[in-house]
Short mmCIF file of C-alpha atoms and ligand atoms in Angstrom, two decimals:
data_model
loop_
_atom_site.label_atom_id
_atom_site.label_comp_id
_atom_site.label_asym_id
_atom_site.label_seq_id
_atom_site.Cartn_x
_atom_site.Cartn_y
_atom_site.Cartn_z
CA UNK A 1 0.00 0.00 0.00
CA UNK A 2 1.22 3.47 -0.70
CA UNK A 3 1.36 6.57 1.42
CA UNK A 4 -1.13 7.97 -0.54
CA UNK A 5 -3.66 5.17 0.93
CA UNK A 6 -2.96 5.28 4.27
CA UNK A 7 -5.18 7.32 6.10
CA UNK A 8 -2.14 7.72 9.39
CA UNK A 9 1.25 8.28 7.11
CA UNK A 10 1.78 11.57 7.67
CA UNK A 11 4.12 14.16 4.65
CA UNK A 12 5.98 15.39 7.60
CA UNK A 13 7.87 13.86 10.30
CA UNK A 14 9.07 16.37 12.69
CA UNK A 15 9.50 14.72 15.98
CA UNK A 16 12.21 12.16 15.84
CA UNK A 17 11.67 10.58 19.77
CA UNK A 18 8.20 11.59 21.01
CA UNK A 19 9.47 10.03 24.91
CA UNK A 20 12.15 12.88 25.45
CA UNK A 21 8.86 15.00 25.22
CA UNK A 22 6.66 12.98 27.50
CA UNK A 23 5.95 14.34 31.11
CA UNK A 24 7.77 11.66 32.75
CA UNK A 25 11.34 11.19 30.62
CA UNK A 26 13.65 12.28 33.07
CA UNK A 27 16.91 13.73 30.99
CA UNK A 28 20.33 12.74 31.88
CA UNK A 29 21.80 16.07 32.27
CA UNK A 30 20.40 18.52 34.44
CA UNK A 31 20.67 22.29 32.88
CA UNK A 32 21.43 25.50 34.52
CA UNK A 33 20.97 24.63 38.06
CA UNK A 34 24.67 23.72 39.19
CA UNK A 35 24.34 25.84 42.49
CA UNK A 36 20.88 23.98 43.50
CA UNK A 37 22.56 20.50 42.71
CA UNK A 38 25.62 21.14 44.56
CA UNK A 39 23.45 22.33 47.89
CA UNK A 40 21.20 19.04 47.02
CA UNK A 41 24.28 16.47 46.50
CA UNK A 42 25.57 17.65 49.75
CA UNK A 43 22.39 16.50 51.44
CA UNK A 44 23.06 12.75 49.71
CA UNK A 45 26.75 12.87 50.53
CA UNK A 46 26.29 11.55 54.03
CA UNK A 47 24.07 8.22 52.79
CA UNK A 48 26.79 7.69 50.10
CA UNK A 49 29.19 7.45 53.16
CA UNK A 50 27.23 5.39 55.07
CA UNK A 51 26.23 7.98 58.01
CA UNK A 52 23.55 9.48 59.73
CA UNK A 53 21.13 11.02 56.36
CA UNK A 54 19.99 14.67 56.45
CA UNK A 55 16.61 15.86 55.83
CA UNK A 56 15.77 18.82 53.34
CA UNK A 57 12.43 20.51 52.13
CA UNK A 58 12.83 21.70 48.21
CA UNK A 59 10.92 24.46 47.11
CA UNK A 60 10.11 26.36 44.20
CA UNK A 61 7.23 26.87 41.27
CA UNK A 62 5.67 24.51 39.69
CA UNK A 63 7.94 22.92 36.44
CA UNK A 64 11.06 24.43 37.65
CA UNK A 65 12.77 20.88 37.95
CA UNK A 66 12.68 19.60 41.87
CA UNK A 67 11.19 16.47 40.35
CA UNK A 68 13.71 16.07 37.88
CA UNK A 69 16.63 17.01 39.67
CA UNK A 70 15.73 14.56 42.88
CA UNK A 71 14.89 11.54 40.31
CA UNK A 72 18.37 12.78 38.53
CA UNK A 73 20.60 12.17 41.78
CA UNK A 74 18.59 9.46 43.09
CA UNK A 75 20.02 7.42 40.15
CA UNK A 76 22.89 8.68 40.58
CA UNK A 77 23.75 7.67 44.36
CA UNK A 78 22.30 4.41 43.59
CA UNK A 79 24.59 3.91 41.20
CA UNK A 80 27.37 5.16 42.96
CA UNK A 81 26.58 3.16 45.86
CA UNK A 82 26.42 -0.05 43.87
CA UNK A 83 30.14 0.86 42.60
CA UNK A 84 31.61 1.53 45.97
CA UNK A 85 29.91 -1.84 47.30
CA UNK A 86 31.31 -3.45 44.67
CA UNK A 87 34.95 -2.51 45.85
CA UNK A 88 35.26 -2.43 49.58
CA UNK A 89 35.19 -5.43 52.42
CA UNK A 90 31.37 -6.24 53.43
CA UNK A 91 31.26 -4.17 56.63
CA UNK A 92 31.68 -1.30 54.74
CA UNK A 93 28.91 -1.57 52.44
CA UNK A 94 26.93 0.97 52.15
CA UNK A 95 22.77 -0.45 52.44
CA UNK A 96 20.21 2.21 51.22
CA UNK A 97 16.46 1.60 50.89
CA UNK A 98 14.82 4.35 48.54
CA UNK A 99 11.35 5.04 49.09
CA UNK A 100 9.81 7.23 46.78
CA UNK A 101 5.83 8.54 47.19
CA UNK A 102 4.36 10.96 45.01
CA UNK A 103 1.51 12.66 47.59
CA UNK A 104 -0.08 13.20 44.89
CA UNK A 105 -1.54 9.95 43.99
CA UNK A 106 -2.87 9.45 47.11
CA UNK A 107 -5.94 12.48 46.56
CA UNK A 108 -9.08 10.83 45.06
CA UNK A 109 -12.32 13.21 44.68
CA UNK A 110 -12.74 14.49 48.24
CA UNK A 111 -10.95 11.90 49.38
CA UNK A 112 -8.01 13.86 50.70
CA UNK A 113 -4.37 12.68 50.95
CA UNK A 114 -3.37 12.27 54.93
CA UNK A 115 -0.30 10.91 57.15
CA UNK A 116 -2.35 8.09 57.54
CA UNK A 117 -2.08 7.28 53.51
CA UNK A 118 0.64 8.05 52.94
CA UNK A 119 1.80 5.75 55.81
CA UNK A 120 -0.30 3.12 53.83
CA UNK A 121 1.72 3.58 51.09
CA UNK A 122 5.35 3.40 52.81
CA UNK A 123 3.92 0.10 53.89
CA UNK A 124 3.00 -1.15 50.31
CA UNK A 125 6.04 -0.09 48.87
CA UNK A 126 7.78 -1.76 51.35
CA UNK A 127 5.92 -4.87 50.91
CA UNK A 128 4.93 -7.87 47.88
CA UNK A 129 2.03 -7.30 45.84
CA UNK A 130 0.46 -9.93 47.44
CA UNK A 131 0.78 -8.89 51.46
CA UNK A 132 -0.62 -5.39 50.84
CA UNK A 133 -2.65 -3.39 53.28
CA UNK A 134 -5.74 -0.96 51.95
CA UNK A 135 -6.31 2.60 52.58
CA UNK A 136 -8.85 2.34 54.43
CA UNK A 137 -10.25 -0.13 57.38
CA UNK A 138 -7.02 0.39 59.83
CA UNK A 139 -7.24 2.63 63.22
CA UNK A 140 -4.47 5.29 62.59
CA UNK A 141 -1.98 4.35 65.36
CA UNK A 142 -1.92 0.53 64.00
CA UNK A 143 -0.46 1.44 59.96
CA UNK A 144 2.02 3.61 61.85
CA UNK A 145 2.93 0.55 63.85
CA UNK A 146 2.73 -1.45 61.00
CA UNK A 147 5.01 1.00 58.79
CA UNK A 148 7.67 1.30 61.53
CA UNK A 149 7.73 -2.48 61.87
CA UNK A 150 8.26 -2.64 58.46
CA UNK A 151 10.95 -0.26 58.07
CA UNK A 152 12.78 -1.40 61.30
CA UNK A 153 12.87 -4.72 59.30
CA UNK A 154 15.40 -3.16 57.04
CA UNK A 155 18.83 -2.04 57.59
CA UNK A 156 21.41 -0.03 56.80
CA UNK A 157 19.62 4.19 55.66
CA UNK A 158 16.23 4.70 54.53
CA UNK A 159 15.61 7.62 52.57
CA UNK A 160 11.93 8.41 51.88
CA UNK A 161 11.27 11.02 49.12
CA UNK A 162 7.53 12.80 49.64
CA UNK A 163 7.05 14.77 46.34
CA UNK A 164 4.21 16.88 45.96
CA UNK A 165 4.65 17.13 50.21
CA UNK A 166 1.67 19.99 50.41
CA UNK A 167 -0.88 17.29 49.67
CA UNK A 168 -0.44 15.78 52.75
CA UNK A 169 -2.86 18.53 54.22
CA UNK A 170 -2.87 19.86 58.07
CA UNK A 171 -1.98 16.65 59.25
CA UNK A 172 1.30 16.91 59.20
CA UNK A 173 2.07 13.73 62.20
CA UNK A 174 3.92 11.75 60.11
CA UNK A 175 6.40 14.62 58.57
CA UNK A 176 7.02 15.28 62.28
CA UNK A 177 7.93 11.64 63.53
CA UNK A 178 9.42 10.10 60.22
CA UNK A 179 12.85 12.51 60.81
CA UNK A 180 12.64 11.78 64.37
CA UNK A 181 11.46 8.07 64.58
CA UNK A 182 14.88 6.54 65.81
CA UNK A 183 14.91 9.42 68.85
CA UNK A 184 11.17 8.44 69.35
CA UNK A 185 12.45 4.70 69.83
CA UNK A 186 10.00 3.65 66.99
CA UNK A 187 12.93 2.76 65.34
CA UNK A 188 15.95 0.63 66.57
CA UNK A 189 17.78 -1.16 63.45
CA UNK A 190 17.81 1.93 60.89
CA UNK A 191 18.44 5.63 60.03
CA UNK A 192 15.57 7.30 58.18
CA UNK A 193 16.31 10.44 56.32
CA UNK A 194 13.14 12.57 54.58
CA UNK A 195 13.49 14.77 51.80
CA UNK A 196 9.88 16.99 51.40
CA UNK A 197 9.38 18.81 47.76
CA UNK A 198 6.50 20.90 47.17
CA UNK A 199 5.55 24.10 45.35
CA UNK A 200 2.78 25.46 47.80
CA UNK A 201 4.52 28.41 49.44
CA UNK A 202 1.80 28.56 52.03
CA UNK A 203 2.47 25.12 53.10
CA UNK A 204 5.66 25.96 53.32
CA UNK A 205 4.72 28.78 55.72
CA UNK A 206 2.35 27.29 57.77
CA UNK A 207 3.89 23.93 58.61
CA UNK A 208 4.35 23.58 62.63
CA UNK A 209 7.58 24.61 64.24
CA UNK A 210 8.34 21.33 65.27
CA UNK A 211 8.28 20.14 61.54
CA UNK A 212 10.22 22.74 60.47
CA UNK A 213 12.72 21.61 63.05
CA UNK A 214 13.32 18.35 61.49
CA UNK A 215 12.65 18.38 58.07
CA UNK A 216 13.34 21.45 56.99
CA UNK A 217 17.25 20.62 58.01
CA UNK A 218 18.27 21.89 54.70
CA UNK A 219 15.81 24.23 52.65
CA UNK A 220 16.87 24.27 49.14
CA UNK A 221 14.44 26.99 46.89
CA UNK A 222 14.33 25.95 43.27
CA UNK A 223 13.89 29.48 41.59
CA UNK A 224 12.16 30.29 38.20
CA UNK A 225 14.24 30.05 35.21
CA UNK A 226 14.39 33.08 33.05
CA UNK A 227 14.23 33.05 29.35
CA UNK A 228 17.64 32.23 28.31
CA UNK A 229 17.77 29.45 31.04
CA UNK A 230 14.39 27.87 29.46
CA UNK A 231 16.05 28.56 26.04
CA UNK A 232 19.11 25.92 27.18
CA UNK A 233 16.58 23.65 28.67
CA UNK A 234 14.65 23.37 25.87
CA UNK A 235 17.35 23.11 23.02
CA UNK A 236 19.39 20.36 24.76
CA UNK A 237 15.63 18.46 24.46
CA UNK A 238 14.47 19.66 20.73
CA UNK A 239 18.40 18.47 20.18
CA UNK A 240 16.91 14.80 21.28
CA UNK A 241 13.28 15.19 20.18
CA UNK A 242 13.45 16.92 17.07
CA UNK A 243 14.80 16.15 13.32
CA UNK A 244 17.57 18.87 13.18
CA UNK A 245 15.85 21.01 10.06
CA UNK A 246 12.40 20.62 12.11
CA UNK A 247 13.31 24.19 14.31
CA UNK A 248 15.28 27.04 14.71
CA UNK A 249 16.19 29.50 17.04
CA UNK A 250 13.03 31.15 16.17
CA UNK A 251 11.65 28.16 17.46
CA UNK A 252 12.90 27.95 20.38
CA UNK A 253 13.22 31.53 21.54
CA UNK A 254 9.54 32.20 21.12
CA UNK A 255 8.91 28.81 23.11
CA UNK A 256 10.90 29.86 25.92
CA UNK A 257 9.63 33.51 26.24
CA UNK A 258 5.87 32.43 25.93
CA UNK A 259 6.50 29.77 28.85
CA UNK A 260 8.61 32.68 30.94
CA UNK A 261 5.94 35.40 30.41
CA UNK A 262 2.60 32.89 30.47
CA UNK A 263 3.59 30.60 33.26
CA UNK A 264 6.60 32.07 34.61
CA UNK A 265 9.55 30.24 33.91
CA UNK A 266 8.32 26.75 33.92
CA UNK A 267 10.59 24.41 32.04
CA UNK A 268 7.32 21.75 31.53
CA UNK A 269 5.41 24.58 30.14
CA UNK A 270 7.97 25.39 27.81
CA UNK A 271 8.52 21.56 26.86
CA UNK A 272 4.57 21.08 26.27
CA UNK A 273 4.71 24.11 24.23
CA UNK A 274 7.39 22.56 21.96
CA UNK A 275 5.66 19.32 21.78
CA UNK A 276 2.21 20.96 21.15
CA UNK A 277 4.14 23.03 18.07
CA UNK A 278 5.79 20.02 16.33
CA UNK A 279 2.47 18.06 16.34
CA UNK A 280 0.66 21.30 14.81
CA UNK A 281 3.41 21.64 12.51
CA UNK A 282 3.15 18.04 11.44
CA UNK A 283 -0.44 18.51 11.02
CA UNK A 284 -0.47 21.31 8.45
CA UNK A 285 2.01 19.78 6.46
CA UNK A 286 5.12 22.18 7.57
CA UNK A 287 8.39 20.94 7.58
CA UNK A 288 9.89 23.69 10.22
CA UNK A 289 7.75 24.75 13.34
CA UNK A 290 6.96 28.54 12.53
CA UNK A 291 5.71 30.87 14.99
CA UNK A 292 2.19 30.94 14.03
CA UNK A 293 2.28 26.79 15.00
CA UNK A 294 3.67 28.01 18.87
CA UNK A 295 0.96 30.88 19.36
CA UNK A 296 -1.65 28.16 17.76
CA UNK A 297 -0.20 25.68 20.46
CA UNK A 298 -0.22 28.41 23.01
CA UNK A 299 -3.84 29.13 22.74
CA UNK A 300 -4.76 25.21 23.32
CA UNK A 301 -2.45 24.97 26.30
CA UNK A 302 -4.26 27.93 27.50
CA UNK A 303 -7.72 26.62 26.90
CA UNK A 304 -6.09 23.23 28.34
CA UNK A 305 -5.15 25.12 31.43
CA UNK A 306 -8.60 26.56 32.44
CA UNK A 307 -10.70 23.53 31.34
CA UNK A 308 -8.26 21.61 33.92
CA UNK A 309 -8.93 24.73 37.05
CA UNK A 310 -12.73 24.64 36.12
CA UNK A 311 -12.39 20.72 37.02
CA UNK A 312 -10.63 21.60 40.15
CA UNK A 313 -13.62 23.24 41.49
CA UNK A 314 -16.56 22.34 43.68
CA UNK A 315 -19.47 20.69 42.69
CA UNK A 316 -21.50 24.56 43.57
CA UNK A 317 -18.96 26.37 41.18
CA UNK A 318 -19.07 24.15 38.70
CA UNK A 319 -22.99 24.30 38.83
CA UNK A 320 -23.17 28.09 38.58
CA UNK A 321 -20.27 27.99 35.61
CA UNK A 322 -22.85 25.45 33.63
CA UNK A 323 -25.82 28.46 34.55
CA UNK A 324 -23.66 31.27 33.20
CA UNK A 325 -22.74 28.14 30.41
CA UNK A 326 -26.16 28.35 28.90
CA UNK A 327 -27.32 31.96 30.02
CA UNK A 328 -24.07 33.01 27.81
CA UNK A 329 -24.71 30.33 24.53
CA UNK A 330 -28.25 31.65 25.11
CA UNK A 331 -27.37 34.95 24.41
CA UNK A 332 -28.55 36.07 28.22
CA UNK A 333 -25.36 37.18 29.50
CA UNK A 334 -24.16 39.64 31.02
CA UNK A 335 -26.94 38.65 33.54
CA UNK A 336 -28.30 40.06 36.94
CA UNK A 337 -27.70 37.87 40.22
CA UNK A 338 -31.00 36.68 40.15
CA UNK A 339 -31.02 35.67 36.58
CA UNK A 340 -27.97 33.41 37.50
CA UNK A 341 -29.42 31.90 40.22
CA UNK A 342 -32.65 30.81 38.23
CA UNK A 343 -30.37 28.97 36.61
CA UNK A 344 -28.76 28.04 38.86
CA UNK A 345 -30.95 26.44 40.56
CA UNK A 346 -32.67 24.72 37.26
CA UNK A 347 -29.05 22.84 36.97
CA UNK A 348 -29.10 21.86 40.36
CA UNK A 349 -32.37 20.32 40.30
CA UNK A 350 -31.27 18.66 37.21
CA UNK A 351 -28.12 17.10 38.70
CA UNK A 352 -29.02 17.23 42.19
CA UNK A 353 -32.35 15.38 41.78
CA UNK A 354 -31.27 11.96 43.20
CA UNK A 355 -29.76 13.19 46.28
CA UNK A 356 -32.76 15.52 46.99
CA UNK A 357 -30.78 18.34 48.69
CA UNK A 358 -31.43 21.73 46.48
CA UNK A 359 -29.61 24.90 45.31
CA UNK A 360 -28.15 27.24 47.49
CA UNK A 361 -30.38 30.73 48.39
CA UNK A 362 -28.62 33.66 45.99
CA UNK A 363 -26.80 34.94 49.21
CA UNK A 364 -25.31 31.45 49.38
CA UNK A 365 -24.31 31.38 45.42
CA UNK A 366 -23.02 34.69 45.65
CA UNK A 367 -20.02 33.76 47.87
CA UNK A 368 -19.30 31.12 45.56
CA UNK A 369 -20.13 33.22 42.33
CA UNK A 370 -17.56 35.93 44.25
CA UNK A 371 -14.49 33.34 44.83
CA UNK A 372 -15.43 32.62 40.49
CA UNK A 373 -14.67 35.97 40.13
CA UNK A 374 -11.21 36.25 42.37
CA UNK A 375 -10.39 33.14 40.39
CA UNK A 376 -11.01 34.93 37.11
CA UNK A 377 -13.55 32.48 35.78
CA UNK A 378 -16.07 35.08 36.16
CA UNK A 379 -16.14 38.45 35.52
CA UNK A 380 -18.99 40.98 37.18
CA UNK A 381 -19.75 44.23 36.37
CA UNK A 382 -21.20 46.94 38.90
CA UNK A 383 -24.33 48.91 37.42
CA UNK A 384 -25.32 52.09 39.47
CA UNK A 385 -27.99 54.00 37.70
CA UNK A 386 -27.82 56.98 40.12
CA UNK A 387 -29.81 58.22 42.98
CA UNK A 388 -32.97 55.98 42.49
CA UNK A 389 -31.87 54.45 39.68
CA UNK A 390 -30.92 51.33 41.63
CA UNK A 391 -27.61 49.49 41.60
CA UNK A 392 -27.19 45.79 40.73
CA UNK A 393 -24.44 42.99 39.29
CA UNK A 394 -24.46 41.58 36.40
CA UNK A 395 -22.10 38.36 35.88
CA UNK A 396 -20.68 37.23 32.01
CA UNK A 397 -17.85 34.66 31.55
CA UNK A 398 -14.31 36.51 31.57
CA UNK A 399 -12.30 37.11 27.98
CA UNK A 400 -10.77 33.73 28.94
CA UNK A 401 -13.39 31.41 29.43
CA UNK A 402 -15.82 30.02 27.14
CA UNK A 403 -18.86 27.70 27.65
CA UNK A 404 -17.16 24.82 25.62
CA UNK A 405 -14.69 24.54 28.30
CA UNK A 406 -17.36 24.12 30.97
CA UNK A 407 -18.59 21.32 28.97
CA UNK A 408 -15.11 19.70 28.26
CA UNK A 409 -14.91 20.11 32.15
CA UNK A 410 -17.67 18.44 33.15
CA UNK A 411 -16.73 15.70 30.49
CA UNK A 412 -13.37 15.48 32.35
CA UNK A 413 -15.10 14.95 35.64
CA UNK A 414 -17.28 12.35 34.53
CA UNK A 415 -20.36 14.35 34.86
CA UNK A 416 -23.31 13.94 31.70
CA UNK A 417 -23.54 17.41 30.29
CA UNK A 418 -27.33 17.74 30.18
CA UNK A 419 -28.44 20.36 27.95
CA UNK A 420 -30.65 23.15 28.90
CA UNK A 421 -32.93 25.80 27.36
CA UNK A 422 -32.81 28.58 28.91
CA UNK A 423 -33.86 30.91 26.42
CA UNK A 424 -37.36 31.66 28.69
CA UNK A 425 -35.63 32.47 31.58
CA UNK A 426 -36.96 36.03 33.19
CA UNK A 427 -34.93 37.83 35.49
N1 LIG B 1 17.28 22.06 34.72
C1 LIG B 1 16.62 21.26 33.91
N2 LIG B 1 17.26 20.60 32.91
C2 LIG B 1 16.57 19.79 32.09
N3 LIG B 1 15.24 19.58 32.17
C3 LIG B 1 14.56 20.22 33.13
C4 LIG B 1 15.20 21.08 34.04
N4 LIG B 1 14.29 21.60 34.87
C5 LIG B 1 13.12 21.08 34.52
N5 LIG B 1 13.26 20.25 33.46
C6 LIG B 1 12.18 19.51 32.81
O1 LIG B 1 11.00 20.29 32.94
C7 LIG B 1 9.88 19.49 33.30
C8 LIG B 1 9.31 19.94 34.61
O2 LIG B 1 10.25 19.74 35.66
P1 LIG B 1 9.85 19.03 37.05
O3 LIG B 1 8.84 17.98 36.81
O4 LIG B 1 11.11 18.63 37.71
O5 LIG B 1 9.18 20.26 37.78
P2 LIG B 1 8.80 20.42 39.33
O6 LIG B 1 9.63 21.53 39.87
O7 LIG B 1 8.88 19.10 39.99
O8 LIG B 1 7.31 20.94 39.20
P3 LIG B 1 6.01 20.62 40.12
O9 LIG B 1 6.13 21.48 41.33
O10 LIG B 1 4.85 21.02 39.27
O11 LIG B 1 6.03 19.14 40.43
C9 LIG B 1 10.38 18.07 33.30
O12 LIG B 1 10.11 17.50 32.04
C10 LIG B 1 11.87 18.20 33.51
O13 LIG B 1 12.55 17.13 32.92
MG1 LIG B 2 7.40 17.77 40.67
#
């Protein structure tokens, strides 16, 4: 069969190795952050010799590489730890036990992420598939008992990585006794060291003195990269990712100073950016990403970006979003307050049917209809008429927002998108 048949050959092939691209491809060389590493590979230096590990809290914005950089000397002092066992008498041997846990993973709808599961998950880490314990059905005090006994099982250092750290929540018990446990005495037979990442500066500020004590040993603050510094990120990985004639320092300049300006300085912005370009690129036929393929890829990271925040929100926000949804393809917006909440309160009963508790009063949408606006969903404009003219609100979608990404959110959440005619609605 022919090219001309196939309905998948593409003309153009710009993107040579599509995993140097993907979220998770951890690079071999870490760019423009030699001061940061050096602070960081001081923290591993003790393990490497065998003594007493160090605990550190990184912080810095999102996409700025803590991930990348831990995962980057993690394989490294395995390595080098497997090389130096390799070549000195048994005694000497260095024994590290590497537990990483992405906080992250452990957040399911309201289901927050606690000390408690993330405990679980030290556990199941620790343990076969087959002897794992669940997340639920355990009194709190009995999976810490269970994860000490587990780690006090092993020997030799155990460092336990906690990325994404801020999603453990208020409940911060097991960041405070993990550092300490040998002091405590829940520990006899090992040395535990905990490394904390996280980008939420208010977690940062707000954890208890007592944590702070212990794990933030070493702070190390991952700063934003400026344009140049995304501009050496970035080529190193087009260098992999890319045919050579595919981009140009066009190309990559414009990527990096959309990502600095738009989402300041985040290398994974700027790498999505690049991706998103090659495949638009590829898709019109081009053989060299232009600029009008990056601001095209821009725009659908953008739109990307607030149908993923409109997910984010409550189940009351994302009702009053689908109201101004329909007021606004209806033609109805900007509306008043009380034209919101009458439809409001239609998609409530709509969704809300089965579990028979109904829409808020308009007082009660308002607050959440205010926080829209603070989050720039919404935008509300003040009408004063005057003495006795009256004064009122009226709510419309911001520049930014459009009623297809409601939709697409409520797609993404696994809600039905019922449609609604609102066209009779009356103020
Ligand atoms: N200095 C760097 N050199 C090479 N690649 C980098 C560098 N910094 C970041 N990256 C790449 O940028 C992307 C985002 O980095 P990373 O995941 O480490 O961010 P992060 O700081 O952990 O962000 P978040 O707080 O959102 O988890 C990754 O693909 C990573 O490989
Ligand atoms: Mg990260």
């Amino acid at each position: 069969m022919s090219d001309a048949d196939s309905i998948f050959a593409d003309d153009v092939e710009l993107i040579k190795n599509a995993t140097v691209l993907e979220e998770d491809h951890t690079p071999k060389q870490i760019l423009c952050r030699d001061d940061v590493l050096d602070q960081y590979t001081s923290v591993f230096k003790p393990v490497y010799k065998g003594r007493p590990p160090q605990n550190a809290f990184l912080y810095g914005d999102t996409g700025v590489g803590k991930t990348a950089a831990t995962k980057y000397l993690r394989e490294n002092l395995e390595q080098d730890i497997e090389r130096k066992n390799e070549n000195v008498p048994k005694e000497e041997k260095v024994a590290l036990n590497l537990v990483w846990i992405n906080c992250e993973n452990f957040t399911t709808g309201d289901h927050k992420t606690s000390s408690y599961q993330v405990a679980v998950g030290i556990v199941n880490r620790l343990r076969n598939k087959g002897n794992r314990i669940t997340g639920t059905g355990y009194a709190p005090q009995d999976v810490y008992d269970i994860m000490y006994e587990e780690l006090n099982s092993l020997e030799g250092t155990v460092l336990v990585i906690l990325d994404e750290v801020d999603k453990i929540g208020d409940d911060d018990t097991l960041l405070y006794e993990l550092p300490r446990s040998r002091d405590i005495g829940y520990v006899e037979n090992i040395r535990v060291g905990v490394i904390g990442i996280s980008n939420d500066y208010t977690f940062r500020k707000n954890l208890s003195p007592k944590v702070k004590d212990s794990l933030c040993e070493t702070e190390i603050k991952f700063s934003a990269y400026d344009a140049e510094e995304l501009s050496d990120i970035l080529r190193a990985r087009a260098d992999k990712a890319l045919y050579d004639d595919a981009y140009d320092q066009e190309t990559i300049s414009l990527c990096s100073a959309l990502a600095y300006q738009e989402a300041s300085g985040s290398a994974r912005r700027a790498i999505r950016l690049l991706r998103r370009s090659a495949e638009i690129a590829e898709e019109n036929g081009s053989d060299l990403i232009r600029p009008p393929h990056i601001r095209q890829a821009d725009n659908d990271l953008e739109y990307g970006n607030i149908v993923e925040s409109i997910v984010d929100q409550d189940d009351e926000k994302l009702y009053i979003l689908k109201a101004l949804a329909h007021l606004d393809s209806a033609g109805l917006t900007p509306a008043r307050t009380r034209k919101v909440h009458t439809a409001y309160s239609q998609v409530v009963q709509t969704y809300k049917s089965e579990s028979g508790r109904g829409p808020l009063t308009q007082r009660g949408m308002f607050n959440h209809l205010s926080k829209l606006v603070m989050f720039g969903f919404v935008h509300t404009i003040d009408r004063n008429k005057g003495v006795g003219g009256g004064q009122w609100n009226e709510h419309e979608f911001s520049d930014d927002v459009t009623p297809q990404q409601v939709k697409d959110a409520f797609e993404n959440h696994n809600l039905e998108w019922i449609e609604m005619d609102l066209r009779g609605i009356h103020d």
